[in-house]
Coordinates of C-alpha atoms and ligand atoms in Angstrom, one line a residue:
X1 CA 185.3 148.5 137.5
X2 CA 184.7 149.2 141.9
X3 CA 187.2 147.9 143.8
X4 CA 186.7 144.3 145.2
X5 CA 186.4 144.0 149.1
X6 CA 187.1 140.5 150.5
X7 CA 185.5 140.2 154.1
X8 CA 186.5 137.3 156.6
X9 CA 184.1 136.4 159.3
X10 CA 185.6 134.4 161.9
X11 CA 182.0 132.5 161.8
X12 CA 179.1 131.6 159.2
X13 CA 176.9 133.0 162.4
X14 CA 178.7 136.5 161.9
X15 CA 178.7 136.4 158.5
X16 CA 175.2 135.8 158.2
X17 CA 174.0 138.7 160.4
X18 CA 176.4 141.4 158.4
X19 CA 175.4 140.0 155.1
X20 CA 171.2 140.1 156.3
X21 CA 172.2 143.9 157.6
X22 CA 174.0 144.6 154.1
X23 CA 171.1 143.9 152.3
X24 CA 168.9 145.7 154.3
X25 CA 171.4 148.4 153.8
X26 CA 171.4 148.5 149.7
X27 CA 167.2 148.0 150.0
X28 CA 166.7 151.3 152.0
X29 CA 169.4 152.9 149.5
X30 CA 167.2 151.9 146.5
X31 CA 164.4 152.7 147.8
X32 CA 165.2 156.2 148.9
X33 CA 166.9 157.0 145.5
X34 CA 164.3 155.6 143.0
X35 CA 161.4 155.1 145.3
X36 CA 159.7 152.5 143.2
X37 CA 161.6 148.9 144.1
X38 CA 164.6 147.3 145.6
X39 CA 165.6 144.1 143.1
X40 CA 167.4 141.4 144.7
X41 CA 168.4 138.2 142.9
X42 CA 169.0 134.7 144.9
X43 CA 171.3 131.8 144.0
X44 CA 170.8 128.5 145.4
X45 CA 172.9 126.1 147.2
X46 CA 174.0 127.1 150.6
X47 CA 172.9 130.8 150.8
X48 CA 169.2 129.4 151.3
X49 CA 170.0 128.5 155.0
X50 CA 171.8 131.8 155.5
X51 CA 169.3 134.2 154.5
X52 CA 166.4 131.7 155.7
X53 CA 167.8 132.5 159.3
X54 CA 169.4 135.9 159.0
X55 CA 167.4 138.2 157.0
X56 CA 163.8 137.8 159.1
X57 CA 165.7 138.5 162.0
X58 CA 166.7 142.1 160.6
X59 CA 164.3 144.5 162.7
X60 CA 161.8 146.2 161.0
X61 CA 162.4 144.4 157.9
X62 CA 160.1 145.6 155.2
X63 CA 160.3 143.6 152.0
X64 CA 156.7 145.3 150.3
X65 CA 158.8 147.1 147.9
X66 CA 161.2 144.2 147.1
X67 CA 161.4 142.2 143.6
X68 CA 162.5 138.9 143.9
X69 CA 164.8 137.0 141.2
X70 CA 166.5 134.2 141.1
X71 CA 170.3 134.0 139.3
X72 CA 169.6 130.5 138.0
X73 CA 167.4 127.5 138.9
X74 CA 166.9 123.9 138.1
X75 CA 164.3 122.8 136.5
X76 CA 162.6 120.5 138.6
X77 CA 158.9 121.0 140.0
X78 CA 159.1 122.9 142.8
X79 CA 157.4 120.6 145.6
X80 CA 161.3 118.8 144.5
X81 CA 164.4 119.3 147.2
X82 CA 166.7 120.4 144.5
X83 CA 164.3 123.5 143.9
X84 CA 165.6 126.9 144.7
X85 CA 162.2 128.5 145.0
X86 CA 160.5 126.0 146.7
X87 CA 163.6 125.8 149.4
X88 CA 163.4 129.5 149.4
X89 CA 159.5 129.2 149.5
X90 CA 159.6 127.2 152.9
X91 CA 162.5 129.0 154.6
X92 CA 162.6 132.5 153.7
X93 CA 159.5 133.8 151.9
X94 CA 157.5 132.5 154.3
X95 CA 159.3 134.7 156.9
X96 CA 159.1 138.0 155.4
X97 CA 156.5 140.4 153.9
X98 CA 157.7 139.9 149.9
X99 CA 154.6 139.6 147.9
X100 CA 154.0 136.6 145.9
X101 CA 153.5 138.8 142.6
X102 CA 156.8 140.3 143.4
X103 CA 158.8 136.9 142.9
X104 CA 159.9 136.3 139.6
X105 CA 159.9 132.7 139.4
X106 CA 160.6 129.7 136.8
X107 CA 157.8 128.1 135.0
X108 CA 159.3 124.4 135.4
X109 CA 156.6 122.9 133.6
X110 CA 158.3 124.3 130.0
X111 CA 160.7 122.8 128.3
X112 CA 163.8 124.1 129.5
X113 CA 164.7 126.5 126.1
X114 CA 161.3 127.9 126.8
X115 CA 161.6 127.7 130.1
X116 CA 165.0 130.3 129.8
X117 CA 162.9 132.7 127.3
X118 CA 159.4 132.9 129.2
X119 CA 161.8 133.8 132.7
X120 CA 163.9 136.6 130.5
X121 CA 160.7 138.0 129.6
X122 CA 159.5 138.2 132.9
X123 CA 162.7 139.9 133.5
X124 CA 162.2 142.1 130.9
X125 CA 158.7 143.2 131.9
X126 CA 159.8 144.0 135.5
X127 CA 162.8 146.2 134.1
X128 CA 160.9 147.4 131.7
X129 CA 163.2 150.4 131.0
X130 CA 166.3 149.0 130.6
X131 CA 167.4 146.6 127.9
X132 CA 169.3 144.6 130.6
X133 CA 168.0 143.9 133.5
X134 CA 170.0 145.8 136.5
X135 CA 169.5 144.1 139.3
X136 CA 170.8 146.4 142.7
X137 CA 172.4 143.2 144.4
X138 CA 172.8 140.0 143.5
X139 CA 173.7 137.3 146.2
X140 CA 176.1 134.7 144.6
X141 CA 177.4 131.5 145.5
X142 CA 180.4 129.2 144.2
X143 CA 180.7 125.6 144.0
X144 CA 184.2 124.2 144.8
X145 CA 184.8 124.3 140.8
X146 CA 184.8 127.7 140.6
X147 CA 181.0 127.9 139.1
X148 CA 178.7 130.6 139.9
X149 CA 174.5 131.1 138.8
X150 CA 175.0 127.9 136.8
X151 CA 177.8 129.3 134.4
X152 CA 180.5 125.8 134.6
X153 CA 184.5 126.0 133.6
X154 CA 185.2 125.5 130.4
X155 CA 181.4 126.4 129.5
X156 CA 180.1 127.8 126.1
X157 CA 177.3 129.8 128.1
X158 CA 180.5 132.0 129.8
X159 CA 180.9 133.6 126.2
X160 CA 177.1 134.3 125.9
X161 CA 176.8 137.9 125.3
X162 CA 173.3 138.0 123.5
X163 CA 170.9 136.8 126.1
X164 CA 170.6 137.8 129.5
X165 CA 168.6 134.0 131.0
X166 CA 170.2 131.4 129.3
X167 CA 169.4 127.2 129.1
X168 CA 171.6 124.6 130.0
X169 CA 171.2 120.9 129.1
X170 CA 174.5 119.6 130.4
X171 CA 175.0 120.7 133.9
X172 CA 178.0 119.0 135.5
X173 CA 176.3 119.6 139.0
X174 CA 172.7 117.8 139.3
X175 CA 170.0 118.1 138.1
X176 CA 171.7 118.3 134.1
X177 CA 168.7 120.8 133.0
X178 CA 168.9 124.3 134.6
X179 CA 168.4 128.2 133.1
X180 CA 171.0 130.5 134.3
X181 CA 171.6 134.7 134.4
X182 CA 174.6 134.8 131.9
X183 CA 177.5 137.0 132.4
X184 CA 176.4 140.2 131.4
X185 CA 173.8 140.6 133.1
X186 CA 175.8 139.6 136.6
X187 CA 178.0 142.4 135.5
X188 CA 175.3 144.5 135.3
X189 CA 174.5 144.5 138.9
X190 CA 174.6 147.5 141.3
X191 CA 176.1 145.1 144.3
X192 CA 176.9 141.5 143.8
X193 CA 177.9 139.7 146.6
X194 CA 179.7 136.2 147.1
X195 CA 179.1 134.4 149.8
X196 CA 181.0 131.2 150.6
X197 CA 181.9 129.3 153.4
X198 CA 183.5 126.0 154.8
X199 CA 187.2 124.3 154.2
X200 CA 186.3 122.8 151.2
X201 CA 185.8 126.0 149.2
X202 CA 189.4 127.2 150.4
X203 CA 191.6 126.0 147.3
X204 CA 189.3 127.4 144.4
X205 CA 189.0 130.8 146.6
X206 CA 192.4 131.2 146.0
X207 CA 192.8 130.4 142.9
X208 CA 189.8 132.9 142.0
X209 CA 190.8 135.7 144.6
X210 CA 195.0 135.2 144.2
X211 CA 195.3 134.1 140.2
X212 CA 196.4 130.8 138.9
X213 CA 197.1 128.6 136.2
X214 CA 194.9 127.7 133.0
X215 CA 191.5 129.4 131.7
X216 CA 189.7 132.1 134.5
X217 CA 186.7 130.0 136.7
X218 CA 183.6 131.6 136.5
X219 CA 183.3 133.1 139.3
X220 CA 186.3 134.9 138.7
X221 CA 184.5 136.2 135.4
X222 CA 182.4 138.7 137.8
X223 CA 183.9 141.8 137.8
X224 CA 180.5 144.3 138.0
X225 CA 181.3 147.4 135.3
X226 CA 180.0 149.6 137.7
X227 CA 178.6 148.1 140.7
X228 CA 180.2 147.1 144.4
X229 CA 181.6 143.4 144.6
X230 CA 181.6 141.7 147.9
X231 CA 183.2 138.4 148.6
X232 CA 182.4 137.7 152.7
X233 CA 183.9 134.4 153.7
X234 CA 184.5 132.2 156.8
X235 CA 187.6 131.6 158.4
X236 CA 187.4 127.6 156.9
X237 CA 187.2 129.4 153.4
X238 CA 190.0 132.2 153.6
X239 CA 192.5 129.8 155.1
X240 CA 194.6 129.4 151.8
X241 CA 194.5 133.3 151.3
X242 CA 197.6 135.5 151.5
X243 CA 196.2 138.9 150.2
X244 CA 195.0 141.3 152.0
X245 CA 191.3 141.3 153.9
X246 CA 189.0 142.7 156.2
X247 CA 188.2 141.3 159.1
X248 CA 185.5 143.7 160.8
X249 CA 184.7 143.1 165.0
X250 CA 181.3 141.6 165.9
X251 CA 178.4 143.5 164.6
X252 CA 180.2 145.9 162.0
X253 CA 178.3 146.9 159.0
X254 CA 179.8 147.1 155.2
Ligands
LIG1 O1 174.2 124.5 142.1 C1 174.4 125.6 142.6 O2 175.5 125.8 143.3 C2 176.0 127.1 143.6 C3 177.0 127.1 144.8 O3 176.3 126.5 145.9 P1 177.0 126.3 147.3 O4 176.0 125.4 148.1 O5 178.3 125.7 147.1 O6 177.0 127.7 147.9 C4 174.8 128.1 143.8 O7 175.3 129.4 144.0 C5 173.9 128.0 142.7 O8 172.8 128.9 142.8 C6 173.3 126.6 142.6 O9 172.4 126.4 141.6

């Protein structure tokens, strides 16, 4: 397991600019080690604003070599607000040069079992060497329950080991029908990268970051086997922590 770097901004501004600059960083890596692609997978939630704004105003950003995926979706058409691709659609795609056949989308007309099975097998095609997918970073958020992708506390899906996209019917968080990257796939990732900001998210940051009480969180259940982990958080966020962070100047690069 890589050591885990926990990076304070002292504003979501900042931390936007060094996390679009980060993942420009890891996509000219890829690219100039395996040549053929530089796979990225998106969560929802807030980091659609982030890296709406921040990564088209990377200079010379070229994304033509760039496979998008997404580390869980809801299942809701995506002309609806709660959609992750059509938010994404509208505020980042539109932005950048990704092409459309290299987005790796949900088909949200299928029931949502099928749904889960017809997006692993896209997965499957576009990795189609490995029996997992390996993703080389994967941007992750956390709600203030400690879930990450759509992976809940107290979940049956956080035991799944067998399938790497997974359904779920029950989701405590609107809407209740979603498909989700399980665990080991997440774990699987070259980079992963949390990104969370705001006051509200300070209590279950420390409780995932310090230790606590009672059964692990989800997000506390991503430890990558091999990759880099990343947790870059605002000032609002950190303000419960008592460990040890970094807190880089304007403008530094991870
Ligand atoms: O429902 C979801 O929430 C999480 C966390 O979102 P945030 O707005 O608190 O950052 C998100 O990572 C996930 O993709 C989404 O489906």
């Amino acid at each position: 397991m890589s050591e885990r770097r926990v990076v304070v901004f002292s504003s979501a501004a900042e931390l936007g600019a060094t996390l679009a600059q980060l993942v420009s960083s890891r996509a000219e890596k890829a690219l100039s080690t395996d040549g053929s692609f530089f796979s990225l997978g998106l969560s929802g939630g807030s980091l659609v604003n982030i890296l709406g704004k921040d990564l088209p105003a990377v200079q010379n950003l070229d994304c033509s070599k760039w496979l998008i995926g997404f580390c869980d979706e809801r299942l809701v058409p995506f002309n609806d607000a709660e959609s992750t691709y059509g938010l994404y659609k509208n505020h980042l795609f539109s932005k950048i040069n990704i092409p459309e056949n290299r987005i790796l989308a949900i088909d949200p007309s299928l029931p949502v079992d099928e749904c889960a099975d017809d997006y692993a097998g896209k997965l499957r095609k576009a990795f189609s060497t490995q029996q997992i997918p390996v993703f080389d970073m994967l941007l992750l958020g956390m709600g203030p329950d400690g879930h990450t992708c759509s992976l809940f506390p107290n979940h049956p899906l956080l035991q799944e080991i067998q399938r790497t996209v997974a359904p779920i019917t029950d989701s405590p968080k609107p809407p209740l029908q979603r498909v989700t990257m399980t665990l080991p796939v997440v774990n699987a990732a070259r980079c992963v990268v949390f990104v969370s900001t705001g006051g509200s998210k300070a209590p279950v940051l420390k409780q995932v970051l310090e230790g606590g009480e009672g059964p692990a969180l989800p997000a506390s259940l991503v430890t990558p086997s091999q990759g880099e982990l990343f947790w870059l958080l605002d000032e609002p966020a950190a303000s419960s922590l008592t460990s040890q962070v970094e807190r880089p100047g304007p403008g530094a690069k991870l």
